[in-house]
Short mmCIF file of C-alpha atoms in Angstrom, two decimals:
data_model
loop_
_atom_site.label_atom_id
_atom_site.label_comp_id
_atom_site.label_asym_id
_atom_site.label_seq_id
_atom_site.Cartn_x
_atom_site.Cartn_y
_atom_site.Cartn_z
CA UNK A 1 0.00 0.00 0.00
CA UNK A 2 1.08 3.55 -0.61
CA UNK A 3 1.90 6.10 2.04
CA UNK A 4 -0.84 8.05 3.79
CA UNK A 5 -2.13 11.08 1.93
CA UNK A 6 -2.91 13.95 4.25
CA UNK A 7 -6.47 14.17 2.97
CA UNK A 8 -9.36 15.92 4.64
CA UNK A 9 -12.12 13.72 5.98
CA UNK A 10 -14.51 15.00 3.37
CA UNK A 11 -12.34 13.45 0.67
CA UNK A 12 -12.68 10.03 2.24
CA UNK A 13 -16.42 10.18 2.30
CA UNK A 14 -17.12 12.28 -0.72
CA UNK A 15 -18.43 11.24 -4.08
CA UNK A 16 -16.79 10.70 -7.40
CA UNK A 17 -13.55 9.01 -8.36
CA UNK A 18 -12.26 8.76 -4.78
CA UNK A 19 -14.94 6.14 -3.95
CA UNK A 20 -14.90 4.36 -7.30
CA UNK A 21 -12.48 1.76 -5.95
CA UNK A 22 -14.92 0.91 -3.15
CA UNK A 23 -17.71 0.47 -5.70
CA UNK A 24 -15.50 -1.89 -7.70
CA UNK A 25 -14.77 -3.94 -4.58
CA UNK A 26 -18.46 -4.04 -3.66
CA UNK A 27 -19.36 -5.28 -7.11
CA UNK A 28 -16.67 -7.96 -6.97
CA UNK A 29 -17.85 -9.10 -3.53
CA UNK A 30 -21.47 -9.26 -4.68
CA UNK A 31 -20.54 -11.34 -7.73
CA UNK A 32 -18.62 -13.77 -5.52
CA UNK A 33 -21.68 -14.30 -3.30
CA UNK A 34 -23.90 -14.66 -6.38
CA UNK A 35 -21.61 -17.37 -7.74
CA UNK A 36 -21.66 -19.15 -4.39
CA UNK A 37 -25.45 -19.48 -4.46
CA UNK A 38 -26.06 -19.81 -8.20
CA UNK A 39 -23.45 -22.54 -8.66
CA UNK A 40 -25.67 -24.98 -6.82
CA UNK A 41 -27.83 -24.94 -9.97
CA UNK A 42 -25.42 -24.04 -12.79
CA UNK A 43 -21.71 -24.51 -13.37
CA UNK A 44 -21.61 -27.51 -11.04
CA UNK A 45 -18.26 -28.75 -12.32
CA UNK A 46 -16.67 -25.31 -11.92
CA UNK A 47 -18.00 -25.12 -8.38
CA UNK A 48 -16.51 -28.51 -7.52
CA UNK A 49 -13.07 -27.43 -8.71
CA UNK A 50 -13.13 -24.03 -7.02
CA UNK A 51 -14.40 -25.36 -3.70
CA UNK A 52 -11.41 -27.64 -3.40
CA UNK A 53 -9.48 -24.50 -2.47
CA UNK A 54 -11.70 -21.47 -2.08
CA UNK A 55 -15.11 -20.40 -0.72
CA UNK A 56 -16.37 -17.44 -2.82
CA UNK A 57 -19.31 -16.82 -0.47
CA UNK A 58 -17.12 -16.29 2.60
CA UNK A 59 -14.70 -14.25 0.54
CA UNK A 60 -17.46 -11.96 -0.70
CA UNK A 61 -18.96 -11.23 2.72
CA UNK A 62 -15.50 -10.71 4.24
CA UNK A 63 -14.77 -8.05 1.62
CA UNK A 64 -18.16 -6.44 2.34
CA UNK A 65 -17.40 -6.32 6.07
CA UNK A 66 -13.99 -4.68 5.57
CA UNK A 67 -15.60 -2.09 3.27
CA UNK A 68 -18.32 -1.34 5.84
CA UNK A 69 -15.69 -0.91 8.52
CA UNK A 70 -13.86 1.54 6.29
CA UNK A 71 -16.71 3.70 5.05
CA UNK A 72 -19.43 3.65 7.74
CA UNK A 73 -17.36 5.25 10.53
CA UNK A 74 -16.07 7.74 7.97
CA UNK A 75 -19.65 8.75 7.25
CA UNK A 76 -20.54 9.10 10.92
CA UNK A 77 -17.45 11.10 11.79
CA UNK A 78 -17.73 13.38 8.77
CA UNK A 79 -21.34 14.23 9.59
CA UNK A 80 -20.63 14.38 13.33
CA UNK A 81 -24.33 13.74 13.92
CA UNK A 82 -25.77 10.55 15.41
CA UNK A 83 -29.24 11.56 14.31
CA UNK A 84 -28.23 12.19 10.69
CA UNK A 85 -26.23 8.96 10.65
CA UNK A 86 -29.17 6.80 11.75
CA UNK A 87 -31.63 8.58 9.47
CA UNK A 88 -29.30 7.87 6.56
CA UNK A 89 -28.87 4.20 7.62
CA UNK A 90 -32.64 3.82 7.94
CA UNK A 91 -33.36 5.13 4.45
CA UNK A 92 -30.31 3.39 2.97
CA UNK A 93 -31.05 -0.12 4.24
CA UNK A 94 -34.66 -0.58 5.23
CA UNK A 95 -36.65 0.15 2.05
CA UNK A 96 -34.88 -2.52 0.00
CA UNK A 97 -34.73 -4.88 2.99
CA UNK A 98 -38.51 -4.68 3.43
CA UNK A 99 -38.98 -5.10 -0.32
CA UNK A 100 -36.80 -8.24 -0.33
CA UNK A 101 -38.70 -9.76 2.60
CA UNK A 102 -42.01 -8.87 0.94
CA UNK A 103 -40.99 -10.47 -2.37
CA UNK A 104 -39.83 -13.60 -0.54
CA UNK A 105 -43.22 -13.92 1.18
CA UNK A 106 -45.05 -13.25 -2.09
CA UNK A 107 -43.02 -15.96 -3.87
CA UNK A 108 -43.87 -18.36 -1.06
CA UNK A 109 -47.61 -17.76 -1.45
CA UNK A 110 -47.21 -18.13 -5.22
CA UNK A 111 -45.53 -21.52 -4.59
CA UNK A 112 -42.21 -20.37 -6.05
CA UNK A 113 -40.04 -20.74 -3.00
CA UNK A 114 -39.66 -21.28 0.72
CA UNK A 115 -39.75 -18.84 3.62
CA UNK A 116 -37.44 -21.09 5.62
CA UNK A 117 -39.97 -21.97 8.32
CA UNK A 118 -40.84 -18.38 9.17
CA UNK A 119 -44.54 -19.20 8.76
CA UNK A 120 -44.45 -21.47 11.83
CA UNK A 121 -44.48 -18.48 14.19
CA UNK A 122 -45.07 -15.24 12.27
CA UNK A 123 -45.04 -13.03 15.38
CA UNK A 124 -41.61 -14.28 16.45
CA UNK A 125 -40.40 -13.98 12.87
CA UNK A 126 -41.42 -10.33 12.68
CA UNK A 127 -39.78 -9.53 16.01
CA UNK A 128 -36.53 -11.29 15.06
CA UNK A 129 -36.29 -9.51 11.70
CA UNK A 130 -37.63 -6.12 12.80
CA UNK A 131 -34.20 -4.60 13.48
CA UNK A 132 -32.37 -6.67 10.84
CA UNK A 133 -30.84 -8.75 13.66
CA UNK A 134 -32.40 -12.10 12.85
CA UNK A 135 -29.17 -14.09 13.09
CA UNK A 136 -28.66 -13.13 16.74
CA UNK A 137 -32.34 -13.53 17.63
CA UNK A 138 -32.86 -17.13 16.44
CA UNK A 139 -34.55 -15.95 13.25
CA UNK A 140 -34.50 -17.95 10.04
CA UNK A 141 -32.98 -15.19 7.88
CA UNK A 142 -35.38 -14.30 5.09
CA UNK A 143 -33.97 -14.06 2.45
CA UNK A 144 -31.08 -16.28 3.50
CA UNK A 145 -28.41 -13.63 2.90
CA UNK A 146 -29.77 -11.20 5.53
CA UNK A 147 -27.78 -13.02 8.23
CA UNK A 148 -24.89 -10.65 7.51
CA UNK A 149 -27.04 -7.58 8.20
CA UNK A 150 -27.23 -8.69 11.85
CA UNK A 151 -23.51 -8.05 12.24
CA UNK A 152 -23.70 -4.79 10.32
CA UNK A 153 -26.34 -3.63 12.81
CA UNK A 154 -24.27 -4.75 15.81
CA UNK A 155 -21.34 -2.79 14.39
CA UNK A 156 -23.47 0.35 13.90
CA UNK A 157 -24.77 0.20 17.47
CA UNK A 158 -21.30 -0.34 18.91
CA UNK A 159 -19.86 2.40 16.73
CA UNK A 160 -22.55 4.84 17.90
CA UNK A 161 -21.73 4.23 21.56
CA UNK A 162 -17.99 4.59 20.96
CA UNK A 163 -18.55 7.79 18.98
CA UNK A 164 -20.70 9.40 21.67
CA UNK A 165 -18.18 8.35 24.35
CA UNK A 166 -15.42 9.84 22.14
CA UNK A 167 -13.34 6.67 22.20
CA UNK A 168 -14.08 5.68 18.61
CA UNK A 169 -10.62 6.38 17.23
CA UNK A 170 -8.88 3.45 18.94
CA UNK A 171 -9.80 1.21 16.04
CA UNK A 172 -6.63 -0.87 16.06
CA UNK A 173 -7.21 -1.92 19.66
CA UNK A 174 -10.81 -2.91 18.93
CA UNK A 175 -9.72 -4.90 15.89
CA UNK A 176 -7.02 -6.72 17.85
CA UNK A 177 -9.33 -7.21 20.83
CA UNK A 178 -12.10 -8.88 18.85
CA UNK A 179 -9.61 -11.00 16.91
CA UNK A 180 -7.92 -12.14 20.13
CA UNK A 181 -11.33 -12.89 21.67
CA UNK A 182 -12.20 -15.02 18.62
CA UNK A 183 -9.15 -17.17 19.36
CA UNK A 184 -9.29 -17.17 23.16
CA UNK A 185 -13.00 -17.52 23.96
CA UNK A 186 -14.76 -17.89 20.61
CA UNK A 187 -14.82 -21.65 20.94
CA UNK A 188 -16.47 -21.75 24.37
CA UNK A 189 -19.19 -19.16 23.82
CA UNK A 190 -22.62 -20.75 23.25
CA UNK A 191 -24.99 -20.44 20.32
CA UNK A 192 -28.60 -19.31 20.86
CA UNK A 193 -28.13 -19.52 24.64
CA UNK A 194 -30.91 -17.10 25.61
CA UNK A 195 -33.53 -18.48 23.24
CA UNK A 196 -32.77 -22.07 24.24
CA UNK A 197 -32.29 -21.64 27.98
CA UNK A 198 -33.68 -18.36 29.30
CA UNK A 199 -37.01 -17.67 27.64
CA UNK A 200 -38.98 -18.25 24.44
CA UNK A 201 -37.53 -16.89 21.19
CA UNK A 202 -40.46 -14.48 20.97
CA UNK A 203 -39.83 -12.99 24.42
CA UNK A 204 -36.09 -12.71 23.86
CA UNK A 205 -36.66 -10.97 20.51
CA UNK A 206 -39.27 -8.64 22.03
CA UNK A 207 -37.08 -7.63 24.97
CA UNK A 208 -34.03 -7.19 22.74
CA UNK A 209 -35.95 -5.07 20.22
CA UNK A 210 -37.40 -2.83 22.92
CA UNK A 211 -34.02 -2.38 24.62
CA UNK A 212 -32.21 -1.55 21.39
CA UNK A 213 -34.93 0.81 20.15
CA UNK A 214 -35.17 2.59 23.51
CA UNK A 215 -31.41 2.92 23.78
CA UNK A 216 -31.13 4.18 20.23
CA UNK A 217 -33.96 6.66 20.78
CA UNK A 218 -32.12 8.04 23.82
CA UNK A 219 -28.91 8.28 21.78
CA UNK A 220 -30.62 10.16 18.96
CA UNK A 221 -33.05 12.41 20.89
CA UNK A 222 -31.38 13.19 24.22
CA UNK A 223 -28.14 14.92 25.10
CA UNK A 224 -25.30 14.51 27.58
CA UNK A 225 -25.12 11.53 29.94
CA UNK A 226 -28.59 10.26 28.99
CA UNK A 227 -27.54 10.03 25.35
CA UNK A 228 -24.42 8.07 26.23
CA UNK A 229 -26.39 5.76 28.55
CA UNK A 230 -28.90 5.01 25.79
CA UNK A 231 -26.20 4.27 23.23
CA UNK A 232 -24.37 2.08 25.76
CA UNK A 233 -27.52 0.05 26.48
CA UNK A 234 -28.13 -0.59 22.78
CA UNK A 235 -24.48 -1.53 22.19
CA UNK A 236 -24.28 -3.85 25.22
CA UNK A 237 -27.46 -5.64 24.15
CA UNK A 238 -26.11 -6.04 20.62
CA UNK A 239 -22.71 -7.39 21.72
CA UNK A 240 -24.35 -9.72 24.26
CA UNK A 241 -26.62 -11.16 21.58
CA UNK A 242 -23.65 -11.59 19.23
CA UNK A 243 -21.60 -13.41 21.88
CA UNK A 244 -24.31 -15.59 23.43
CA UNK A 245 -27.27 -15.84 21.06
CA UNK A 246 -25.89 -16.15 17.54
CA UNK A 247 -27.59 -18.41 15.06
CA UNK A 248 -26.19 -19.67 11.80
CA UNK A 249 -22.51 -18.80 12.34
CA UNK A 250 -20.32 -19.63 15.33
CA UNK A 251 -19.32 -17.05 17.98
CA UNK A 252 -15.67 -17.07 16.87
CA UNK A 253 -16.82 -16.27 13.35
CA UNK A 254 -18.93 -13.38 14.62
CA UNK A 255 -16.03 -11.99 16.65
CA UNK A 256 -13.76 -12.34 13.61
CA UNK A 257 -16.27 -10.33 11.59
CA UNK A 258 -16.17 -7.44 14.06
CA UNK A 259 -12.37 -7.62 14.00
CA UNK A 260 -12.48 -7.32 10.21
CA UNK A 261 -14.77 -4.30 10.36
CA UNK A 262 -12.60 -2.43 12.84
CA UNK A 263 -9.59 -3.30 10.69
CA UNK A 264 -11.33 -1.51 7.83
CA UNK A 265 -11.84 1.48 10.15
CA UNK A 266 -8.16 1.42 11.07
CA UNK A 267 -7.19 1.63 7.39
CA UNK A 268 -9.50 4.62 7.00
CA UNK A 269 -7.65 6.29 9.86
CA UNK A 270 -4.31 5.45 8.29
CA UNK A 271 -5.43 7.12 5.07
CA UNK A 272 -6.33 10.22 7.09
CA UNK A 273 -2.88 10.23 8.61
CA UNK A 274 -3.96 9.27 12.14
CA UNK A 275 -1.96 6.01 12.13
CA UNK A 276 1.38 5.31 10.48
CA UNK A 277 0.83 2.98 7.54
CA UNK A 278 3.56 0.60 8.66
CA UNK A 279 1.81 -0.08 11.96
CA UNK A 280 -1.64 -0.23 10.37
CA UNK A 281 -0.46 -2.88 7.90
CA UNK A 282 1.22 -4.87 10.69
CA UNK A 283 -1.96 -4.78 12.76
CA UNK A 284 -4.11 -5.70 9.77
CA UNK A 285 -1.94 -8.74 9.03
CA UNK A 286 -2.07 -9.72 12.71
CA UNK A 287 -5.86 -9.50 12.77
CA UNK A 288 -6.16 -11.65 9.66
CA UNK A 289 -3.74 -14.15 11.16
CA UNK A 290 -5.69 -14.36 14.43
CA UNK A 291 -9.00 -14.77 12.60
CA UNK A 292 -7.54 -17.54 10.45
CA UNK A 293 -6.10 -19.21 13.58
CA UNK A 294 -9.49 -19.03 15.30
CA UNK A 295 -11.11 -20.90 12.44
CA UNK A 296 -8.40 -23.54 12.15
CA UNK A 297 -8.44 -24.18 15.89
CA UNK A 298 -12.13 -24.08 16.79
CA UNK A 299 -13.33 -25.97 13.72
CA UNK A 300 -11.57 -29.07 15.07
CA UNK A 301 -14.42 -29.44 17.54
CA UNK A 302 -16.75 -30.31 14.66
CA UNK A 303 -15.24 -33.77 14.31
CA UNK A 304 -14.73 -33.62 10.56
CA UNK A 305 -12.84 -36.29 8.69
CA UNK A 306 -9.21 -35.56 7.88
CA UNK A 307 -10.08 -34.81 4.24
CA UNK A 308 -13.06 -32.66 5.21
CA UNK A 309 -10.96 -30.70 7.67
CA UNK A 310 -8.28 -30.14 5.02
CA UNK A 311 -10.82 -28.80 2.52
CA UNK A 312 -12.48 -26.55 5.09
CA UNK A 313 -9.14 -25.20 6.31
CA UNK A 314 -8.05 -24.35 2.77
CA UNK A 315 -11.26 -22.46 2.11
CA UNK A 316 -11.12 -20.55 5.40
CA UNK A 317 -7.50 -19.49 4.92
CA UNK A 318 -7.86 -18.51 1.26
CA UNK A 319 -11.13 -16.63 1.80
CA UNK A 320 -9.66 -14.49 4.58
CA UNK A 321 -6.28 -13.99 2.92
CA UNK A 322 -7.76 -13.06 -0.47
CA UNK A 323 -10.31 -10.72 1.13
CA UNK A 324 -7.46 -8.86 2.80
CA UNK A 325 -5.39 -8.79 -0.38
CA UNK A 326 -8.39 -7.59 -2.40
CA UNK A 327 -8.96 -4.65 -0.08
CA UNK A 328 -5.23 -3.87 -0.12
CA UNK A 329 -5.22 -3.90 -3.92
CA UNK A 330 -8.26 -1.63 -3.98
CA UNK A 331 -6.54 0.89 -1.73
CA UNK A 332 -3.34 0.70 -3.75
CA UNK A 333 -5.29 1.61 -6.92
CA UNK A 334 -7.80 3.93 -5.26
CA UNK A 335 -6.87 6.88 -7.50
CA UNK A 336 -7.35 4.94 -10.74
CA UNK A 337 -10.29 5.94 -12.93
CA UNK A 338 -12.41 2.78 -13.16
CA UNK A 339 -14.85 1.91 -15.99
CA UNK A 340 -18.42 2.90 -15.19
CA UNK A 341 -19.56 -0.68 -15.83
CA UNK A 342 -17.55 -1.86 -12.83
CA UNK A 343 -18.59 0.99 -10.56
CA UNK A 344 -22.23 0.42 -11.51
CA UNK A 345 -22.01 -3.10 -10.09
CA UNK A 346 -20.93 -1.51 -6.84
CA UNK A 347 -23.83 0.93 -6.84
CA UNK A 348 -26.34 -1.90 -7.27
CA UNK A 349 -24.45 -4.33 -5.03
CA UNK A 350 -26.91 -4.06 -2.12
CA UNK A 351 -29.81 -4.89 -4.43
CA UNK A 352 -27.77 -7.63 -6.08
CA UNK A 353 -26.86 -9.10 -2.70
CA UNK A 354 -30.39 -9.09 -1.25
CA UNK A 355 -32.38 -10.02 -4.34
CA UNK A 356 -30.26 -12.62 -6.13
CA UNK A 357 -31.53 -15.51 -3.95
CA UNK A 358 -35.08 -14.63 -5.03
CA UNK A 359 -34.13 -14.62 -8.72
CA UNK A 360 -32.48 -18.00 -8.18
CA UNK A 361 -35.67 -19.35 -6.60
CA UNK A 362 -37.69 -18.35 -9.67
CA UNK A 363 -35.06 -19.89 -11.93
CA UNK A 364 -35.05 -23.09 -9.90
CA UNK A 365 -38.84 -23.29 -10.03
CA UNK A 366 -38.87 -23.29 -13.84
CA UNK A 367 -35.68 -25.15 -14.72
CA UNK A 368 -35.01 -27.69 -11.98
CA UNK A 369 -34.10 -31.17 -13.22
CA UNK A 370 -32.57 -34.21 -11.56
CA UNK A 371 -29.77 -34.36 -14.11
CA UNK A 372 -27.41 -31.41 -14.62
CA UNK A 373 -27.57 -29.66 -17.96
CA UNK A 374 -24.65 -30.09 -20.40
CA UNK A 375 -21.82 -27.71 -19.54
CA UNK A 376 -22.24 -25.35 -22.56
CA UNK A 377 -25.91 -24.95 -21.64
CA UNK A 378 -24.96 -24.29 -18.03
CA UNK A 379 -22.69 -21.47 -19.16
CA UNK A 380 -25.53 -19.92 -21.16
CA UNK A 381 -27.97 -20.32 -18.28
CA UNK A 382 -25.48 -18.78 -15.84
CA UNK A 383 -24.97 -15.81 -18.15
CA UNK A 384 -28.71 -15.34 -18.56
CA UNK A 385 -29.24 -15.63 -14.81
CA UNK A 386 -26.59 -12.98 -14.15
CA UNK A 387 -28.10 -10.63 -16.73
CA UNK A 388 -31.51 -11.04 -15.10
CA UNK A 389 -30.07 -10.35 -11.64
CA UNK A 390 -28.26 -7.23 -12.80
CA UNK A 391 -31.38 -5.98 -14.59
CA UNK A 392 -33.58 -6.51 -11.53
CA UNK A 393 -30.99 -4.95 -9.23
CA UNK A 394 -30.55 -1.94 -11.52
CA UNK A 395 -34.30 -1.43 -11.49
CA UNK A 396 -34.58 -1.58 -7.72
CA UNK A 397 -31.57 0.68 -7.27
CA UNK A 398 -33.05 3.33 -9.56
CA UNK A 399 -36.62 3.03 -8.31
CA UNK A 400 -36.14 2.21 -4.61
CA UNK A 401 -32.61 2.66 -3.27
CA UNK A 402 -31.57 5.96 -4.82
CA UNK A 403 -34.91 7.76 -4.32
CA UNK A 404 -35.12 6.65 -0.68
CA UNK A 405 -31.54 7.77 -0.04
CA UNK A 406 -32.51 11.19 -1.38
CA UNK A 407 -35.54 11.20 0.91
CA UNK A 408 -33.24 10.35 3.82
CA UNK A 409 -31.04 13.34 3.04
CA UNK A 410 -34.07 15.65 2.91
CA UNK A 411 -35.38 14.24 6.20
CA UNK A 412 -31.97 14.80 7.81
CA UNK A 413 -31.90 18.41 6.64
CA UNK A 414 -35.46 18.97 7.83
CA UNK A 415 -34.64 17.59 11.28
CA UNK A 416 -31.62 19.87 11.49
CA UNK A 417 -33.77 22.85 10.54
CA UNK A 418 -36.60 21.86 12.90
CA UNK A 419 -34.63 20.79 15.98
CA UNK A 420 -31.21 22.31 15.42
CA UNK A 421 -27.93 20.65 14.48
CA UNK A 422 -26.94 17.45 16.23
CA UNK A 423 -23.17 17.50 15.84
CA UNK A 424 -21.11 15.97 18.61
CA UNK A 425 -17.87 17.96 18.95
CA UNK A 426 -14.75 15.90 18.46
CA UNK A 427 -12.74 14.88 21.47
CA UNK A 428 -9.53 16.61 22.39
CA UNK A 429 -6.54 14.85 20.77
CA UNK A 430 -5.63 11.78 22.81
CA UNK A 431 -2.16 10.30 22.80
CA UNK A 432 -2.56 6.91 21.13
CA UNK A 433 -1.00 3.76 22.58
CA UNK A 434 2.26 2.72 20.95
CA UNK A 435 0.61 -0.19 19.15
CA UNK A 436 -1.89 2.10 17.49
CA UNK A 437 0.69 4.68 16.55
CA UNK A 438 1.08 8.22 17.75
CA UNK A 439 -0.14 9.81 14.51
CA UNK A 440 -1.67 13.24 14.49
CA UNK A 441 -5.22 14.56 14.20
CA UNK A 442 -6.43 14.71 10.63
CA UNK A 443 -7.88 17.94 9.36
CA UNK A 444 -11.59 18.28 8.77
#
């Protein structure tokens, strides 16, 4: 990676060519996840070869998590407003999320697909998915890819509390802390402990939703100590659910995800000049190494065969290592002017990520056969499926995502005009620990 440019914060979160590299990475990550799911139905032989060494699905979500860690704190810190940040998150994520869930339910009633058992207890399902935290509230994840949004939401809540407490800039310590926790305690933490041992899934989801919403309301509406207390409540609930009540993934995987996200934040700070690049790179490599070690160690408890363990270990190592290298390459070429075709994939990547499982369900409904198609036909079907996904995602981006983001900006401006600005002044410069690097405050 190149040395740190002394760029203002607004450059890191602005629009235009400076963020094109992030759009390219988002598009690449989305395509990797699409291949992971679509290759169950097309390109079977290619999937078999690739999965001897590499898991594109894990790779794609790891890249997404590093990107979120890089750009989301940048957005919050540039705005300096908790209220504006959450209004923008609400209008950025929820409209398409609700559309995806609605389409999934509609396809189920049209006998095109499954809703993964969510119909067994609709009330619990609604409560578990209400805050996009289904994977830490024993939800079934509808569509299946929304599991990752649970960890995005945990990160946002934790980030809000750290920002209000003015301790948000110690990103390297948080990254190392979560990575070390993944190794040290990730294998002994339970899955779905509260919903299996404390109360019913419905009650746990209800209490968690109320606590998070109340805490977030305090953080957004109130000031002073009450605001910090509210943000702390929401963050503690979120971290507790991640550590003790996770669903589909294991606790050490969840902790590794948070380590990845804070690593992305650390690289953002290095670009601003707050950390020396040499130390940031060393810490990033250490975090990746700890996360890889956590997987290799804790997965032994699964009792896989020697061959199965070898295959899984290869995929875990390569997915993490290549995700880190991909982000590094993106940063190294961040000033390159990228083709609009590639950046467009990044713009529609959220739609592509959420909606591609639904397109696959429709495809499967019409084309499923017991025998795989000949390989040339599979290639044609895969190309057609990808074109359909990109077309649908482009439509939803233009008709849902972009308009609702514009509405969110107008709502944020209206709230500022109606209730006054909500900026939290930055903390006084704090001398960073030696591991994080002394650095210097970046200009704003």
